[in-house]
Amino acid sequence: MAQKRDYYEVLGVSKSSTEEEIKKAYRKMAIKYHPDKNPDNKEAEEKFKEAAEAYEVLSNQQKKAQYDRFGHAGMGGAAGGGFNGGGMNMEDIFSNFGDIFGDDSPFGSFFSGGRGGGGGRRQRRGSDLRIKLKLNLEEIANGIEKKIKVKRHVACKSCSGNGSKNGTDLKSCQTCNGSGQVRRVQQTMLGQMMTTSTCPTCNGEGKSVGAKCDVCFGEGRVLEEEIIPIKIPAGVANDMQLSMSGKGNVPPRGGVAGDLLIVIEEEEHEFLKRDGNNVIYDLHVNFVDAALGTSVEVPTIGGKAKINLEPGTQGGKILRLKGKGIKELNGYSTGDELIHVNIWTPKTLSSEEKETLEKLRDSPNFIPNPGKSDKGFFDKVRDMFS
């Protein structure tokens, strides 16, 4: 599978571009590669889809921020279980982006209602739902499937979503003759052009309801609670947003359901701290164990591990447990657990303890004498991230 191109590169804009500049760039690309201007041109059609996918992300402030932070991985494209993030079809593009040119624009009919202004009604889209999903470190590290309860508007079964009694009492709109759109001829610098706009009488539905449905009272949808399984991939991060296509609200009287947006909320671990795909544990040992060496048990993600401290272990030493971190999002590598050794110095001492330590104070081996192999703080930090 070919690697996705950078969305900014696709539209020929930069990260600092304004919303209007991004919209203008998309208009230009959409007109250039529109399938009706490039019949039977597969390459042009793919570029048209690619531009629409890029605009879908970069025109949405939340999606744009997510993309700027995590790239394509943050779009949930390989998450599975219904997450979207690419592969848009032509129907999605025309229904979602037809109005970017506006009904009053001479190019409006070029995009509205299907290919080349064929006269069909633009399919309406319902609103998105947003939920927060709390995950602990173990769930984030390995990925998990969750089942959540969501209240959302779904199509009324009694009227099949059209709002009429028994789903049959519908009449064609007299203003638009059932098309959902009205047309007018407009004089432009290019000559006469036909434009289309949403019918003001039926709001683009093309039909009017006679007797209303007894269940949904003419709205064509009802509020229901649904249990939805969600597959969360390993390696997600706090505030990352994933989406499930078609699991949002259905619009009144028919249309495409919006998306369910899942915002990840990472719970703090009792002992471990996350640093990218690595986890960090602060190990505190007394200076006797550090001097003589010992064996200690440390917590890991989902378990424990025993490590050995060599005699003469210095404070600030970092030990590494390979592969005990978090799996890379949509990747194959796994981070490590980094154990930071801290020498615990007692704040209060008994008279006997003081006496013992006083005897050792002037012992040659207790006089600090760091060698070249004993790295300083900045060297250790540099080694961690090199």
PDB file of C-alpha atoms in Angstrom, residues 4-192:
ATOM      1  CA  LYS A   4      -0.073   8.764   2.091  1.00  0.00           C
ATOM      2  CA  ARG A   5       1.230  12.140   0.987  1.00  0.00           C
ATOM      3  CA  ASP A   6       1.370  14.998   3.444  1.00  0.00           C
ATOM      4  CA  TYR A   7      -1.985  16.837   3.401  1.00  0.00           C
ATOM      5  CA  TYR A   8      -0.301  20.246   3.209  1.00  0.00           C
ATOM      6  CA  GLU A   9       1.709  19.057   0.218  1.00  0.00           C
ATOM      7  CA  VAL A  10      -1.452  17.744  -1.474  1.00  0.00           C
ATOM      8  CA  LEU A  11      -3.152  21.163  -1.339  1.00  0.00           C
ATOM      9  CA  GLY A  12       0.045  23.144  -1.823  1.00  0.00           C
ATOM     10  CA  VAL A  13      -0.334  25.090   1.426  1.00  0.00           C
ATOM     11  CA  SER A  14       1.686  25.472   4.618  1.00  0.00           C
ATOM     12  CA  LYS A  15       0.846  24.893   8.273  1.00  0.00           C
ATOM     13  CA  SER A  16       0.521  28.644   8.753  1.00  0.00           C
ATOM     14  CA  SER A  17      -2.046  29.020   5.946  1.00  0.00           C
ATOM     15  CA  THR A  18      -5.392  30.569   6.878  1.00  0.00           C
ATOM     16  CA  GLU A  19      -8.753  28.812   6.544  1.00  0.00           C
ATOM     17  CA  GLU A  20      -9.541  30.916   3.489  1.00  0.00           C
ATOM     18  CA  GLU A  21      -6.214  30.040   1.852  1.00  0.00           C
ATOM     19  CA  ILE A  22      -6.830  26.325   2.469  1.00  0.00           C
ATOM     20  CA  LYS A  23     -10.356  26.593   1.045  1.00  0.00           C
ATOM     21  CA  LYS A  24      -9.077  28.504  -2.005  1.00  0.00           C
ATOM     22  CA  ALA A  25      -6.399  25.866  -2.639  1.00  0.00           C
ATOM     23  CA  TYR A  26      -8.987  23.091  -2.424  1.00  0.00           C
ATOM     24  CA  ARG A  27     -11.335  24.900  -4.843  1.00  0.00           C
ATOM     25  CA  LYS A  28      -8.514  25.111  -7.355  1.00  0.00           C
ATOM     26  CA  MET A  29      -7.630  21.417  -7.016  1.00  0.00           C
ATOM     27  CA  ALA A  30     -11.282  20.311  -7.117  1.00  0.00           C
ATOM     28  CA  ILE A  31     -11.997  22.189 -10.332  1.00  0.00           C
ATOM     29  CA  LYS A  32      -8.771  21.007 -11.958  1.00  0.00           C
ATOM     30  CA  TYR A  33      -9.291  17.304 -11.213  1.00  0.00           C
ATOM     31  CA  HIS A  34     -13.103  17.083 -11.221  1.00  0.00           C
ATOM     32  CA  PRO A  35     -14.121  13.790 -12.913  1.00  0.00           C
ATOM     33  CA  ASP A  36     -16.481  15.568 -15.324  1.00  0.00           C
ATOM     34  CA  LYS A  37     -13.549  17.616 -16.636  1.00  0.00           C
ATOM     35  CA  ASN A  38     -11.349  14.509 -16.781  1.00  0.00           C
ATOM     36  CA  PRO A  39     -13.556  11.636 -18.003  1.00  0.00           C
ATOM     37  CA  ASP A  40     -12.066   8.138 -17.740  1.00  0.00           C
ATOM     38  CA  ASN A  41      -8.927   9.588 -16.163  1.00  0.00           C
ATOM     39  CA  LYS A  42      -8.179   7.391 -13.132  1.00  0.00           C
ATOM     40  CA  GLU A  43      -5.191   9.499 -12.074  1.00  0.00           C
ATOM     41  CA  ALA A  44      -7.272  12.697 -12.007  1.00  0.00           C
ATOM     42  CA  GLU A  45     -10.011  10.958 -10.015  1.00  0.00           C
ATOM     43  CA  GLU A  46      -7.479   9.798  -7.405  1.00  0.00           C
ATOM     44  CA  LYS A  47      -6.058  13.316  -7.130  1.00  0.00           C
ATOM     45  CA  PHE A  48      -9.612  14.631  -6.719  1.00  0.00           C
ATOM     46  CA  LYS A  49     -10.221  12.182  -3.853  1.00  0.00           C
ATOM     47  CA  GLU A  50      -6.817  12.943  -2.336  1.00  0.00           C
ATOM     48  CA  ALA A  51      -7.536  16.679  -2.315  1.00  0.00           C
ATOM     49  CA  ALA A  52     -10.966  16.136  -0.734  1.00  0.00           C
ATOM     50  CA  GLU A  53      -9.476  13.956   1.998  1.00  0.00           C
ATOM     51  CA  ALA A  54      -6.810  16.567   2.734  1.00  0.00           C
ATOM     52  CA  TYR A  55      -9.397  19.350   2.884  1.00  0.00           C
ATOM     53  CA  GLU A  56     -11.658  17.319   5.186  1.00  0.00           C
ATOM     54  CA  VAL A  57      -8.851  17.303   7.770  1.00  0.00           C
ATOM     55  CA  LEU A  58      -7.228  20.705   7.270  1.00  0.00           C
ATOM     56  CA  SER A  59     -10.546  22.596   7.197  1.00  0.00           C
ATOM     57  CA  ASN A  60     -11.519  21.208  10.605  1.00  0.00           C
ATOM     58  CA  GLN A  61      -9.609  22.898  13.439  1.00  0.00           C
ATOM     59  CA  GLN A  62      -9.710  19.840  15.744  1.00  0.00           C
ATOM     60  CA  LYS A  63      -8.699  17.387  13.036  1.00  0.00           C
ATOM     61  CA  LYS A  64      -6.007  19.783  11.817  1.00  0.00           C
ATOM     62  CA  ALA A  65      -4.534  20.075  15.328  1.00  0.00           C
ATOM     63  CA  GLN A  66      -4.625  16.284  15.653  1.00  0.00           C
ATOM     64  CA  TYR A  67      -2.888  15.863  12.286  1.00  0.00           C
ATOM     65  CA  ASP A  68      -0.243  18.489  13.109  1.00  0.00           C
ATOM     66  CA  ARG A  69       0.575  16.603  16.315  1.00  0.00           C
ATOM     67  CA  PHE A  70       0.434  12.958  15.240  1.00  0.00           C
ATOM     68  CA  GLY A  71       0.382  12.978  11.424  1.00  0.00           C
ATOM     69  CA  HIS A  72      -1.620  10.342   9.540  1.00  0.00           C
ATOM     70  CA  ALA A  73      -1.417   7.985  12.549  1.00  0.00           C
ATOM     71  CA  GLY A  74      -3.560  10.398  14.564  1.00  0.00           C
ATOM     72  CA  MET A  75      -6.401  10.167  12.055  1.00  0.00           C
ATOM     73  CA  GLY A  76      -7.250   6.602  13.163  1.00  0.00           C
ATOM     74  CA  GLY A  77      -6.862   5.333   9.610  1.00  0.00           C
ATOM     75  CA  ALA A  78      -5.519   1.894  10.606  1.00  0.00           C
ATOM     76  CA  ALA A  79      -7.423   1.513  13.820  1.00  0.00           C
ATOM     77  CA  GLY A  80      -9.917  -0.966  12.505  1.00  0.00           C
ATOM     78  CA  GLY A  81     -13.442  -1.436  13.766  1.00  0.00           C
ATOM     79  CA  GLY A  82     -14.959   1.288  11.602  1.00  0.00           C
ATOM     80  CA  PHE A  83     -12.506   4.115  12.195  1.00  0.00           C
ATOM     81  CA  ASN A  84     -12.239   6.422   9.216  1.00  0.00           C
ATOM     82  CA  GLY A  85      -9.226   8.303   8.024  1.00  0.00           C
ATOM     83  CA  GLY A  86      -8.971   7.972   4.292  1.00  0.00           C
ATOM     84  CA  GLY A  87     -10.318   6.134   1.281  1.00  0.00           C
ATOM     85  CA  MET A  88     -13.175   8.588   0.647  1.00  0.00           C
ATOM     86  CA  ASN A  89     -15.630   7.627  -2.072  1.00  0.00           C
ATOM     87  CA  MET A  90     -17.096   9.985  -4.666  1.00  0.00           C
ATOM     88  CA  GLU A  91     -20.511  10.125  -2.978  1.00  0.00           C
ATOM     89  CA  ASP A  92     -18.899  11.291   0.277  1.00  0.00           C
ATOM     90  CA  ILE A  93     -17.009  14.020  -1.543  1.00  0.00           C
ATOM     91  CA  PHE A  94     -19.957  15.422  -3.436  1.00  0.00           C
ATOM     92  CA  SER A  95     -22.286  15.320  -0.422  1.00  0.00           C
ATOM     93  CA  ASN A  96     -19.764  16.783   2.035  1.00  0.00           C
ATOM     94  CA  PHE A  97     -17.994  19.379  -0.091  1.00  0.00           C
ATOM     95  CA  GLY A  98     -20.494  20.417  -2.756  1.00  0.00           C
ATOM     96  CA  ASP A  99     -21.401  23.528  -0.767  1.00  0.00           C
ATOM     97  CA  ILE A 100     -17.814  24.797  -0.559  1.00  0.00           C
ATOM     98  CA  PHE A 101     -18.560  26.899  -3.650  1.00  0.00           C
ATOM     99  CA  GLY A 102     -21.919  28.117  -2.309  1.00  0.00           C
ATOM    100  CA  ASP A 103     -25.334  27.995  -3.938  1.00  0.00           C
ATOM    101  CA  ASP A 104     -24.894  31.484  -5.372  1.00  0.00           C
ATOM    102  CA  SER A 105     -21.628  30.671  -7.074  1.00  0.00           C
ATOM    103  CA  PRO A 106     -21.722  29.887 -10.818  1.00  0.00           C
ATOM    104  CA  PHE A 107     -19.798  26.733  -9.924  1.00  0.00           C
ATOM    105  CA  GLY A 108     -22.400  25.629  -7.373  1.00  0.00           C
ATOM    106  CA  SER A 109     -24.285  23.354  -9.752  1.00  0.00           C
ATOM    107  CA  PHE A 110     -20.969  21.855 -10.832  1.00  0.00           C
ATOM    108  CA  PHE A 111     -20.704  20.194  -7.422  1.00  0.00           C
ATOM    109  CA  SER A 112     -24.185  20.063  -5.937  1.00  0.00           C
ATOM    110  CA  GLY A 113     -26.502  17.153  -6.286  1.00  0.00           C
ATOM    111  CA  GLY A 114     -24.029  14.716  -7.771  1.00  0.00           C
ATOM    112  CA  ARG A 115     -21.767  14.565 -10.829  1.00  0.00           C
ATOM    113  CA  GLY A 116     -21.900  17.693 -12.955  1.00  0.00           C
ATOM    114  CA  GLY A 117     -25.111  19.063 -11.443  1.00  0.00           C
ATOM    115  CA  GLY A 118     -27.168  16.091 -12.511  1.00  0.00           C
ATOM    116  CA  GLY A 119     -30.201  17.330 -10.568  1.00  0.00           C
ATOM    117  CA  GLY A 120     -30.142  14.863  -7.665  1.00  0.00           C
ATOM    118  CA  ARG A 121     -30.571  16.103  -4.105  1.00  0.00           C
ATOM    119  CA  ARG A 122     -27.509  16.497  -1.971  1.00  0.00           C
ATOM    120  CA  GLN A 123     -27.637  13.951   0.809  1.00  0.00           C
ATOM    121  CA  ARG A 124     -27.912  15.556   4.225  1.00  0.00           C
ATOM    122  CA  ARG A 125     -25.580  14.576   7.036  1.00  0.00           C
ATOM    123  CA  GLY A 126     -26.414  14.288  10.725  1.00  0.00           C
ATOM    124  CA  SER A 127     -24.421  15.788  13.556  1.00  0.00           C
ATOM    125  CA  ASP A 128     -21.357  14.149  15.104  1.00  0.00           C
ATOM    126  CA  LEU A 129     -21.283  12.830  18.661  1.00  0.00           C
ATOM    127  CA  ARG A 130     -18.246  13.263  20.889  1.00  0.00           C
ATOM    128  CA  ILE A 131     -17.411  11.113  23.911  1.00  0.00           C
ATOM    129  CA  LYS A 132     -14.425  10.827  26.241  1.00  0.00           C
ATOM    130  CA  LEU A 133     -12.998   7.387  26.841  1.00  0.00           C
ATOM    131  CA  LYS A 134     -10.773   6.799  29.863  1.00  0.00           C
ATOM    132  CA  LEU A 135      -7.986   4.254  29.392  1.00  0.00           C
ATOM    133  CA  ASN A 136      -5.353   3.047  31.830  1.00  0.00           C
ATOM    134  CA  LEU A 137      -1.725   2.493  30.883  1.00  0.00           C
ATOM    135  CA  GLU A 138      -2.165  -1.246  30.364  1.00  0.00           C
ATOM    136  CA  GLU A 139      -5.039  -0.675  27.915  1.00  0.00           C
ATOM    137  CA  ILE A 140      -3.071   1.965  26.030  1.00  0.00           C
ATOM    138  CA  ALA A 141       0.047  -0.199  25.842  1.00  0.00           C
ATOM    139  CA  ASN A 142      -1.648  -3.249  24.368  1.00  0.00           C
ATOM    140  CA  GLY A 143      -4.830  -1.966  22.722  1.00  0.00           C
ATOM    141  CA  ILE A 144      -8.301  -3.048  23.781  1.00  0.00           C
ATOM    142  CA  GLU A 145     -11.901  -3.448  22.664  1.00  0.00           C
ATOM    143  CA  LYS A 146     -14.431  -1.529  24.745  1.00  0.00           C
ATOM    144  CA  LYS A 147     -18.221  -1.571  24.698  1.00  0.00           C
ATOM    145  CA  ILE A 148     -19.807   1.783  25.413  1.00  0.00           C
ATOM    146  CA  LYS A 149     -23.377   3.042  25.749  1.00  0.00           C
ATOM    147  CA  VAL A 150     -24.233   5.915  23.428  1.00  0.00           C
ATOM    148  CA  LYS A 151     -27.518   7.812  23.126  1.00  0.00           C
ATOM    149  CA  ARG A 152     -28.002   8.874  19.523  1.00  0.00           C
ATOM    150  CA  HIS A 153     -30.724   9.686  17.019  1.00  0.00           C
ATOM    151  CA  VAL A 154     -31.518   6.761  14.716  1.00  0.00           C
ATOM    152  CA  ALA A 155     -34.047   6.396  11.911  1.00  0.00           C
ATOM    153  CA  CYS A 156     -37.584   5.745  13.115  1.00  0.00           C
ATOM    154  CA  LYS A 157     -38.555   2.173  12.245  1.00  0.00           C
ATOM    155  CA  SER A 158     -42.289   2.946  12.169  1.00  0.00           C
ATOM    156  CA  CYS A 159     -42.026   5.389   9.272  1.00  0.00           C
ATOM    157  CA  SER A 160     -38.698   4.212   7.813  1.00  0.00           C
ATOM    158  CA  GLY A 161     -37.260   7.591   8.672  1.00  0.00           C
ATOM    159  CA  ASN A 162     -39.435   9.837   6.481  1.00  0.00           C
ATOM    160  CA  GLY A 163     -41.683  11.176   9.284  1.00  0.00           C
ATOM    161  CA  SER A 164     -45.043  10.322   7.732  1.00  0.00           C
ATOM    162  CA  LYS A 165     -47.749   8.064   9.185  1.00  0.00           C
ATOM    163  CA  ASN A 166     -46.789   4.447   8.448  1.00  0.00           C
ATOM    164  CA  GLY A 167     -44.103   5.825   6.144  1.00  0.00           C
ATOM    165  CA  THR A 168     -46.534   6.315   3.249  1.00  0.00           C
ATOM    166  CA  ASP A 169     -48.208   9.747   3.621  1.00  0.00           C
ATOM    167  CA  LEU A 170     -45.707  11.803   1.595  1.00  0.00           C
ATOM    168  CA  LYS A 171     -46.337  14.325  -1.163  1.00  0.00           C
ATOM    169  CA  SER A 172     -43.983  15.740  -3.749  1.00  0.00           C
ATOM    170  CA  CYS A 173     -42.967  19.363  -3.117  1.00  0.00           C
ATOM    171  CA  GLN A 174     -44.769  21.626  -5.567  1.00  0.00           C
ATOM    172  CA  THR A 175     -42.047  24.282  -5.587  1.00  0.00           C
ATOM    173  CA  CYS A 176     -39.193  22.045  -6.779  1.00  0.00           C
ATOM    174  CA  ASN A 177     -41.291  19.169  -8.178  1.00  0.00           C
ATOM    175  CA  GLY A 178     -39.569  16.747  -5.831  1.00  0.00           C
ATOM    176  CA  SER A 179     -35.980  17.557  -6.821  1.00  0.00           C
ATOM    177  CA  GLY A 180     -35.144  19.400  -3.586  1.00  0.00           C
ATOM    178  CA  GLN A 181     -33.483  22.162  -5.617  1.00  0.00           C
ATOM    179  CA  VAL A 182     -34.535  25.201  -7.616  1.00  0.00           C
ATOM    180  CA  ARG A 183     -32.618  26.362 -10.656  1.00  0.00           C
ATOM    181  CA  ARG A 184     -32.050  29.783 -12.103  1.00  0.00           C
ATOM    182  CA  VAL A 185     -30.054  31.192 -14.984  1.00  0.00           C
ATOM    183  CA  GLN A 186     -27.373  33.697 -13.982  1.00  0.00           C
ATOM    184  CA  GLN A 187     -25.410  36.051 -16.201  1.00  0.00           C
ATOM    185  CA  THR A 188     -21.647  35.877 -15.515  1.00  0.00           C
ATOM    186  CA  MET A 189     -18.506  37.072 -17.241  1.00  0.00           C
ATOM    187  CA  LEU A 190     -18.363  33.625 -18.827  1.00  0.00           C
ATOM    188  CA  GLY A 191     -21.873  33.992 -20.217  1.00  0.00           C
ATOM    189  CA  GLN A 192     -25.125  32.480 -18.995  1.00  0.00           C
TER     190      GLN A 192
END
